[in-house]
Amino acid sequence: MKQTQRHDAIIELVRLQGYVSTEELVEHFDVSPQTIRRDLNDLADQNKIQRHHGGATLFIDIGTTPEAVAHALMNHKNLRVVTNNLNVATLLTAKEDFRLILAGGEVRTRDGGIMGEATLDFISQFRLDYGILGISGIDMDGSLLEFDYHEVRTKRAIIENSRCVMLVTDHSKFGRNAMVNLGNMNLIDYLFTDQLPPPSVMKIIEQYDVQLELC
C-alpha cells in the first residue's frame, strides 16, 4: 500500500472508531512502528488527526550508559520512570516530581542490576512510551550482543513492551564481541552514540530505518 493510501485509510479508521493506537495500526497495515509514527506525525502536522499523549513513561535499563541518561533526565519534570537499575532508582529519588517504579527480582551486586523471572513478570505488566537500553557489544553485521543470557531476556521484555526503543551506547561497543545475541537493529527505533558507527553497521542502520543521533 502506498503512503497516501495508508494515510487515507488511517483517517477513515479514526473517523469510524474515534481513536486508534499505534499498535493497532502497525498490526492492521503490517508495517513497522517507525512507519506508522511518521504517518501519524504527517497527518497531525496537516491537522487531519489529533495525537494524544499521556505523561511520558520510560524504562531505564541496566548499565552505565543508561545511568548517564538518568543523570540527563534530572533536568526534566513529571516523568514516570520504571527501572531495574538500583543506581538509577537511587539517583532519581531526588526528583520529587518523578513517579519512580522499581522492578522486583534478584539484585546483581556488581552493578545494581535487577534480573530474574520476577523482573520479567514485572516488566510485562507495563506498556511504556520509551525503553532506554544499553548494550555490551554491537557486531559488524549489526547484531546486538550481551554477555548474560538473563540480561538478554530482560532487554527483550523491555523491547516488547515499549512503543519506542532507544539504544544508548558509546563507540567502544562497535565491534566488541559478546556471546549472547539479542537480535538485530530492526528491534530499535533510535541509536544514540558518540561517534559515527563503522560503515558495515551504518548500512544495517539505514536498511532498518533506525534514527541515528550523535551526542
PDB file of C-alpha atoms in Angstrom:
ATOM      1  CA  MET A   1       0.000   0.000   0.000  1.00  0.00           C
ATOM      2  CA  LYS A   2       1.323   3.444  -0.912  1.00  0.00           C
ATOM      3  CA  GLN A   3       1.813   6.067   1.772  1.00  0.00           C
ATOM      4  CA  THR A   4      -1.068   8.258   0.526  1.00  0.00           C
ATOM      5  CA  GLN A   5      -3.433   5.263   0.522  1.00  0.00           C
ATOM      6  CA  ARG A   6      -2.333   4.351   4.043  1.00  0.00           C
ATOM      7  CA  HIS A   7      -2.886   7.944   5.203  1.00  0.00           C
ATOM      8  CA  ASP A   8      -6.442   7.894   3.798  1.00  0.00           C
ATOM      9  CA  ALA A   9      -7.105   4.541   5.454  1.00  0.00           C
ATOM     10  CA  ILE A  10      -5.805   5.805   8.832  1.00  0.00           C
ATOM     11  CA  ILE A  11      -8.112   8.836   8.642  1.00  0.00           C
ATOM     12  CA  GLU A  12     -11.057   6.550   7.842  1.00  0.00           C
ATOM     13  CA  LEU A  13     -10.234   4.259  10.798  1.00  0.00           C
ATOM     14  CA  VAL A  14     -10.063   7.250  13.144  1.00  0.00           C
ATOM     15  CA  ARG A  15     -13.392   8.514  11.778  1.00  0.00           C
ATOM     16  CA  LEU A  16     -15.057   5.132  12.304  1.00  0.00           C
ATOM     17  CA  GLN A  17     -13.582   4.277  15.720  1.00  0.00           C
ATOM     18  CA  GLY A  18     -12.914   7.698  17.181  1.00  0.00           C
ATOM     19  CA  TYR A  19      -9.482   6.538  18.374  1.00  0.00           C
ATOM     20  CA  VAL A  20      -6.769   4.146  17.194  1.00  0.00           C
ATOM     21  CA  SER A  21      -3.463   3.262  18.838  1.00  0.00           C
ATOM     22  CA  THR A  22      -0.069   2.971  17.174  1.00  0.00           C
ATOM     23  CA  GLU A  23      -0.060  -0.760  17.980  1.00  0.00           C
ATOM     24  CA  GLU A  24      -3.415  -1.308  16.225  1.00  0.00           C
ATOM     25  CA  LEU A  25      -2.194   0.490  13.101  1.00  0.00           C
ATOM     26  CA  VAL A  26       1.083  -1.469  12.987  1.00  0.00           C
ATOM     27  CA  GLU A  27      -0.900  -4.713  13.089  1.00  0.00           C
ATOM     28  CA  HIS A  28      -3.585  -3.508  10.673  1.00  0.00           C
ATOM     29  CA  PHE A  29      -1.191  -2.342   7.944  1.00  0.00           C
ATOM     30  CA  ASP A  30       1.630  -4.841   8.676  1.00  0.00           C
ATOM     31  CA  VAL A  31       4.305  -2.124   8.657  1.00  0.00           C
ATOM     32  CA  SER A  32       6.939  -1.057  11.178  1.00  0.00           C
ATOM     33  CA  PRO A  33       6.175   1.162  14.193  1.00  0.00           C
ATOM     34  CA  GLN A  34       8.562   3.756  12.711  1.00  0.00           C
ATOM     35  CA  THR A  35       6.460   3.935   9.519  1.00  0.00           C
ATOM     36  CA  ILE A  36       3.224   4.407  11.470  1.00  0.00           C
ATOM     37  CA  ARG A  37       4.776   7.067  13.712  1.00  0.00           C
ATOM     38  CA  ARG A  38       5.869   9.019  10.628  1.00  0.00           C
ATOM     39  CA  ASP A  39       2.369   8.663   9.134  1.00  0.00           C
ATOM     40  CA  LEU A  40       0.763   9.968  12.324  1.00  0.00           C
ATOM     41  CA  ASN A  41       3.202  12.865  12.578  1.00  0.00           C
ATOM     42  CA  ASP A  42       2.492  13.839   8.948  1.00  0.00           C
ATOM     43  CA  LEU A  43      -1.290  13.657   9.435  1.00  0.00           C
ATOM     44  CA  ALA A  44      -1.102  15.605  12.696  1.00  0.00           C
ATOM     45  CA  ASP A  45       1.022  18.298  11.002  1.00  0.00           C
ATOM     46  CA  GLN A  46      -1.715  18.598   8.343  1.00  0.00           C
ATOM     47  CA  ASN A  47      -4.389  18.818  11.109  1.00  0.00           C
ATOM     48  CA  LYS A  48      -6.088  15.713   9.730  1.00  0.00           C
ATOM     49  CA  ILE A  49      -5.849  13.874  13.050  1.00  0.00           C
ATOM     50  CA  GLN A  50      -5.118  14.803  16.662  1.00  0.00           C
ATOM     51  CA  ARG A  51      -2.499  12.971  18.656  1.00  0.00           C
ATOM     52  CA  HIS A  52      -2.979  12.314  22.361  1.00  0.00           C
ATOM     53  CA  HIS A  53      -0.101  11.561  24.689  1.00  0.00           C
ATOM     54  CA  GLY A  54      -0.201  10.594  28.327  1.00  0.00           C
ATOM     55  CA  GLY A  55       2.605  11.637  30.649  1.00  0.00           C
ATOM     56  CA  ALA A  56       5.769  10.016  29.321  1.00  0.00           C
ATOM     57  CA  THR A  57       6.707   6.669  30.881  1.00  0.00           C
ATOM     58  CA  LEU A  58      10.303   5.497  30.450  1.00  0.00           C
ATOM     59  CA  PHE A  59      12.040   2.241  31.221  1.00  0.00           C
ATOM     60  CA  ILE A  60      15.737   2.682  32.036  1.00  0.00           C
ATOM     61  CA  ASP A  61      17.885  -0.418  31.670  1.00  0.00           C
ATOM     62  CA  ILE A  62      20.959  -1.766  33.479  1.00  0.00           C
ATOM     63  CA  GLY A  63      24.351  -0.247  32.611  1.00  0.00           C
ATOM     64  CA  THR A  64      26.485   2.873  32.907  1.00  0.00           C
ATOM     65  CA  THR A  65      25.215   4.456  29.668  1.00  0.00           C
ATOM     66  CA  PRO A  66      21.527   4.229  30.681  1.00  0.00           C
ATOM     67  CA  GLU A  67      22.650   5.681  34.033  1.00  0.00           C
ATOM     68  CA  ALA A  68      24.121   8.645  32.119  1.00  0.00           C
ATOM     69  CA  VAL A  69      20.684   9.127  30.520  1.00  0.00           C
ATOM     70  CA  ALA A  70      19.135   9.143  34.014  1.00  0.00           C
ATOM     71  CA  HIS A  71      21.542  11.941  35.024  1.00  0.00           C
ATOM     72  CA  ALA A  72      20.437  13.957  31.967  1.00  0.00           C
ATOM     73  CA  LEU A  73      16.776  13.444  32.909  1.00  0.00           C
ATOM     74  CA  MET A  74      17.300  15.322  36.173  1.00  0.00           C
ATOM     75  CA  ASN A  75      16.508  18.478  34.170  1.00  0.00           C
ATOM     76  CA  HIS A  76      13.058  17.126  33.168  1.00  0.00           C
ATOM     77  CA  LYS A  77       9.805  17.296  35.101  1.00  0.00           C
ATOM     78  CA  ASN A  78       6.883  14.971  35.846  1.00  0.00           C
ATOM     79  CA  LEU A  79       8.238  11.786  34.285  1.00  0.00           C
ATOM     80  CA  ARG A  80       7.174   8.263  35.200  1.00  0.00           C
ATOM     81  CA  VAL A  81      10.263   6.070  35.285  1.00  0.00           C
ATOM     82  CA  VAL A  82      10.343   2.284  35.579  1.00  0.00           C
ATOM     83  CA  THR A  83      13.772   0.729  36.069  1.00  0.00           C
ATOM     84  CA  ASN A  84      15.600  -2.454  37.001  1.00  0.00           C
ATOM     85  CA  ASN A  85      18.708  -0.426  37.842  1.00  0.00           C
ATOM     86  CA  LEU A  86      19.237   0.324  41.549  1.00  0.00           C
ATOM     87  CA  ASN A  87      21.738   3.095  40.750  1.00  0.00           C
ATOM     88  CA  VAL A  88      19.151   4.861  38.559  1.00  0.00           C
ATOM     89  CA  ALA A  89      16.487   4.472  41.234  1.00  0.00           C
ATOM     90  CA  THR A  90      18.790   5.918  43.900  1.00  0.00           C
ATOM     91  CA  LEU A  91      19.675   8.890  41.683  1.00  0.00           C
ATOM     92  CA  LEU A  92      16.088   9.705  40.695  1.00  0.00           C
ATOM     93  CA  THR A  93      14.671   9.571  44.229  1.00  0.00           C
ATOM     94  CA  ALA A  94      15.953  13.159  44.486  1.00  0.00           C
ATOM     95  CA  LYS A  95      13.278  14.188  41.931  1.00  0.00           C
ATOM     96  CA  GLU A  96      10.092  14.704  43.937  1.00  0.00           C
ATOM     97  CA  ASP A  97       8.041  15.370  40.769  1.00  0.00           C
ATOM     98  CA  PHE A  98       9.025  11.985  39.230  1.00  0.00           C
ATOM     99  CA  ARG A  99       6.995   8.855  39.770  1.00  0.00           C
ATOM    100  CA  LEU A 100       9.583   6.095  40.235  1.00  0.00           C
ATOM    101  CA  ILE A 101       8.768   2.379  39.961  1.00  0.00           C
ATOM    102  CA  LEU A 102      11.461  -0.187  40.766  1.00  0.00           C
ATOM    103  CA  ALA A 103      11.382  -3.705  39.314  1.00  0.00           C
ATOM    104  CA  GLY A 104      11.440  -6.685  41.635  1.00  0.00           C
ATOM    105  CA  GLY A 105      13.919  -9.533  41.297  1.00  0.00           C
ATOM    106  CA  GLU A 106      17.440 -10.583  42.213  1.00  0.00           C
ATOM    107  CA  VAL A 107      19.966  -7.768  42.642  1.00  0.00           C
ATOM    108  CA  ARG A 108      23.312  -8.179  40.887  1.00  0.00           C
ATOM    109  CA  THR A 109      25.761  -6.719  43.391  1.00  0.00           C
ATOM    110  CA  ARG A 110      28.465  -5.663  40.918  1.00  0.00           C
ATOM    111  CA  ASP A 111      26.286  -3.063  39.161  1.00  0.00           C
ATOM    112  CA  GLY A 112      22.937  -2.833  40.944  1.00  0.00           C
ATOM    113  CA  GLY A 113      21.088  -4.548  38.105  1.00  0.00           C
ATOM    114  CA  ILE A 114      17.843  -6.385  38.956  1.00  0.00           C
ATOM    115  CA  MET A 115      17.098  -9.547  36.951  1.00  0.00           C
ATOM    116  CA  GLY A 116      15.307 -12.882  37.028  1.00  0.00           C
ATOM    117  CA  GLU A 117      11.855 -14.352  36.402  1.00  0.00           C
ATOM    118  CA  ALA A 118      10.203 -11.884  38.793  1.00  0.00           C
ATOM    119  CA  THR A 119      11.728  -8.999  36.795  1.00  0.00           C
ATOM    120  CA  LEU A 120      10.342 -10.372  33.512  1.00  0.00           C
ATOM    121  CA  ASP A 121       6.869 -10.776  35.023  1.00  0.00           C
ATOM    122  CA  PHE A 122       7.069  -7.238  36.389  1.00  0.00           C
ATOM    123  CA  ILE A 123       8.084  -5.642  33.067  1.00  0.00           C
ATOM    124  CA  SER A 124       5.326  -7.462  31.165  1.00  0.00           C
ATOM    125  CA  GLN A 125       2.693  -5.582  33.207  1.00  0.00           C
ATOM    126  CA  PHE A 126       3.654  -2.248  31.616  1.00  0.00           C
ATOM    127  CA  ARG A 127       3.108  -0.514  28.294  1.00  0.00           C
ATOM    128  CA  LEU A 128       5.909   2.032  28.130  1.00  0.00           C
ATOM    129  CA  ASP A 129       6.395   5.047  25.885  1.00  0.00           C
ATOM    130  CA  TYR A 130      10.181   4.732  25.774  1.00  0.00           C
ATOM    131  CA  GLY A 131      12.504   1.833  26.503  1.00  0.00           C
ATOM    132  CA  ILE A 132      16.076   3.064  27.050  1.00  0.00           C
ATOM    133  CA  LEU A 133      18.560   0.227  26.644  1.00  0.00           C
ATOM    134  CA  GLY A 134      22.293  -0.236  26.940  1.00  0.00           C
ATOM    135  CA  ILE A 135      24.251  -2.996  25.181  1.00  0.00           C
ATOM    136  CA  SER A 136      27.588  -4.774  25.742  1.00  0.00           C
ATOM    137  CA  GLY A 137      28.578  -5.048  22.086  1.00  0.00           C
ATOM    138  CA  ILE A 138      27.421  -4.445  18.506  1.00  0.00           C
ATOM    139  CA  ASP A 139      28.841  -6.818  15.894  1.00  0.00           C
ATOM    140  CA  MET A 140      29.862  -5.524  12.474  1.00  0.00           C
ATOM    141  CA  ASP A 141      26.733  -7.155  10.994  1.00  0.00           C
ATOM    142  CA  GLY A 142      24.546  -5.090  13.349  1.00  0.00           C
ATOM    143  CA  SER A 143      23.858  -7.889  15.853  1.00  0.00           C
ATOM    144  CA  LEU A 144      23.224  -6.621  19.394  1.00  0.00           C
ATOM    145  CA  LEU A 145      25.288  -8.696  21.818  1.00  0.00           C
ATOM    146  CA  GLU A 146      25.299  -9.340  25.572  1.00  0.00           C
ATOM    147  CA  PHE A 147      27.398 -11.454  27.949  1.00  0.00           C
ATOM    148  CA  ASP A 148      24.484 -12.624  30.101  1.00  0.00           C
ATOM    149  CA  TYR A 149      21.518 -14.648  28.808  1.00  0.00           C
ATOM    150  CA  HIS A 150      19.309 -13.411  31.672  1.00  0.00           C
ATOM    151  CA  GLU A 151      20.068  -9.810  30.741  1.00  0.00           C
ATOM    152  CA  VAL A 152      19.082 -10.534  27.124  1.00  0.00           C
ATOM    153  CA  ARG A 153      15.717 -11.894  28.277  1.00  0.00           C
ATOM    154  CA  THR A 154      15.146  -8.733  30.324  1.00  0.00           C
ATOM    155  CA  LYS A 155      16.017  -6.482  27.364  1.00  0.00           C
ATOM    156  CA  ARG A 156      13.659  -8.444  25.094  1.00  0.00           C
ATOM    157  CA  ALA A 157      10.843  -7.884  27.597  1.00  0.00           C
ATOM    158  CA  ILE A 158      11.588  -4.141  27.618  1.00  0.00           C
ATOM    159  CA  ILE A 159      11.590  -4.060  23.791  1.00  0.00           C
ATOM    160  CA  GLU A 160       8.310  -5.981  23.553  1.00  0.00           C
ATOM    161  CA  ASN A 161       6.602  -3.609  25.989  1.00  0.00           C
ATOM    162  CA  SER A 162       7.922  -0.253  24.699  1.00  0.00           C
ATOM    163  CA  ARG A 163       6.367   1.869  21.977  1.00  0.00           C
ATOM    164  CA  CYS A 164       9.730   3.433  21.114  1.00  0.00           C
ATOM    165  CA  VAL A 165      13.054   1.671  21.749  1.00  0.00           C
ATOM    166  CA  MET A 166      16.172   3.793  22.216  1.00  0.00           C
ATOM    167  CA  LEU A 167      19.598   2.152  22.310  1.00  0.00           C
ATOM    168  CA  VAL A 168      22.304   4.239  24.015  1.00  0.00           C
ATOM    169  CA  THR A 169      25.913   3.198  23.574  1.00  0.00           C
ATOM    170  CA  ASP A 170      29.401   4.662  23.184  1.00  0.00           C
ATOM    171  CA  HIS A 171      31.634   3.972  20.171  1.00  0.00           C
ATOM    172  CA  SER A 172      33.763   1.394  22.043  1.00  0.00           C
ATOM    173  CA  LYS A 173      30.871  -1.105  21.766  1.00  0.00           C
ATOM    174  CA  PHE A 174      31.082  -1.291  17.940  1.00  0.00           C
ATOM    175  CA  GLY A 175      32.943  -4.475  17.016  1.00  0.00           C
ATOM    176  CA  ARG A 176      33.040  -5.617  20.655  1.00  0.00           C
ATOM    177  CA  ASN A 177      32.253  -9.307  20.954  1.00  0.00           C
ATOM    178  CA  ALA A 178      29.875 -10.976  23.418  1.00  0.00           C
ATOM    179  CA  MET A 179      28.376 -14.443  23.233  1.00  0.00           C
ATOM    180  CA  VAL A 180      24.591 -13.917  23.522  1.00  0.00           C
ATOM    181  CA  ASN A 181      22.705 -12.433  20.568  1.00  0.00           C
ATOM    182  CA  LEU A 182      19.800 -10.152  21.490  1.00  0.00           C
ATOM    183  CA  GLY A 183      18.814  -9.623  17.848  1.00  0.00           C
ATOM    184  CA  ASN A 184      19.420  -7.107  15.088  1.00  0.00           C
ATOM    185  CA  MET A 185      18.967  -3.370  14.563  1.00  0.00           C
ATOM    186  CA  ASN A 186      15.363  -3.893  13.451  1.00  0.00           C
ATOM    187  CA  LEU A 187      14.482  -4.144  17.179  1.00  0.00           C
ATOM    188  CA  ILE A 188      15.285  -0.485  17.844  1.00  0.00           C
ATOM    189  CA  ASP A 189      13.907   2.869  16.710  1.00  0.00           C
ATOM    190  CA  TYR A 190      16.764   5.170  17.751  1.00  0.00           C
ATOM    191  CA  LEU A 191      20.503   4.709  18.233  1.00  0.00           C
ATOM    192  CA  PHE A 192      22.274   7.323  20.365  1.00  0.00           C
ATOM    193  CA  THR A 193      26.071   7.191  20.267  1.00  0.00           C
ATOM    194  CA  ASP A 194      29.102   9.482  20.379  1.00  0.00           C
ATOM    195  CA  GLN A 195      30.796   8.672  17.057  1.00  0.00           C
ATOM    196  CA  LEU A 196      29.674   7.611  13.592  1.00  0.00           C
ATOM    197  CA  PRO A 197      29.367   3.783  13.527  1.00  0.00           C
ATOM    198  CA  PRO A 198      31.575   1.724  11.156  1.00  0.00           C
ATOM    199  CA  PRO A 199      30.356   1.536   7.510  1.00  0.00           C
ATOM    200  CA  SER A 200      29.005  -2.027   7.805  1.00  0.00           C
ATOM    201  CA  VAL A 201      26.908  -1.061  10.843  1.00  0.00           C
ATOM    202  CA  MET A 202      25.763   2.152   9.117  1.00  0.00           C
ATOM    203  CA  LYS A 203      24.479   0.021   6.237  1.00  0.00           C
ATOM    204  CA  ILE A 204      22.314  -2.026   8.662  1.00  0.00           C
ATOM    205  CA  ILE A 205      21.089   1.141  10.424  1.00  0.00           C
ATOM    206  CA  GLU A 206      19.959   2.543   7.063  1.00  0.00           C
ATOM    207  CA  GLN A 207      18.443  -0.799   5.993  1.00  0.00           C
ATOM    208  CA  TYR A 208      16.201  -0.902   9.079  1.00  0.00           C
ATOM    209  CA  ASP A 209      15.446   2.836   9.055  1.00  0.00           C
ATOM    210  CA  VAL A 210      16.911   3.372  12.530  1.00  0.00           C
ATOM    211  CA  GLN A 211      17.197   7.042  13.541  1.00  0.00           C
ATOM    212  CA  LEU A 212      20.872   7.743  14.347  1.00  0.00           C
ATOM    213  CA  GLU A 213      21.648  10.535  16.836  1.00  0.00           C
ATOM    214  CA  LEU A 214      25.249  11.570  17.539  1.00  0.00           C
ATOM    215  CA  CYS A 215      25.718  13.016  21.036  1.00  0.00           C
TER     216      CYS A 215
END
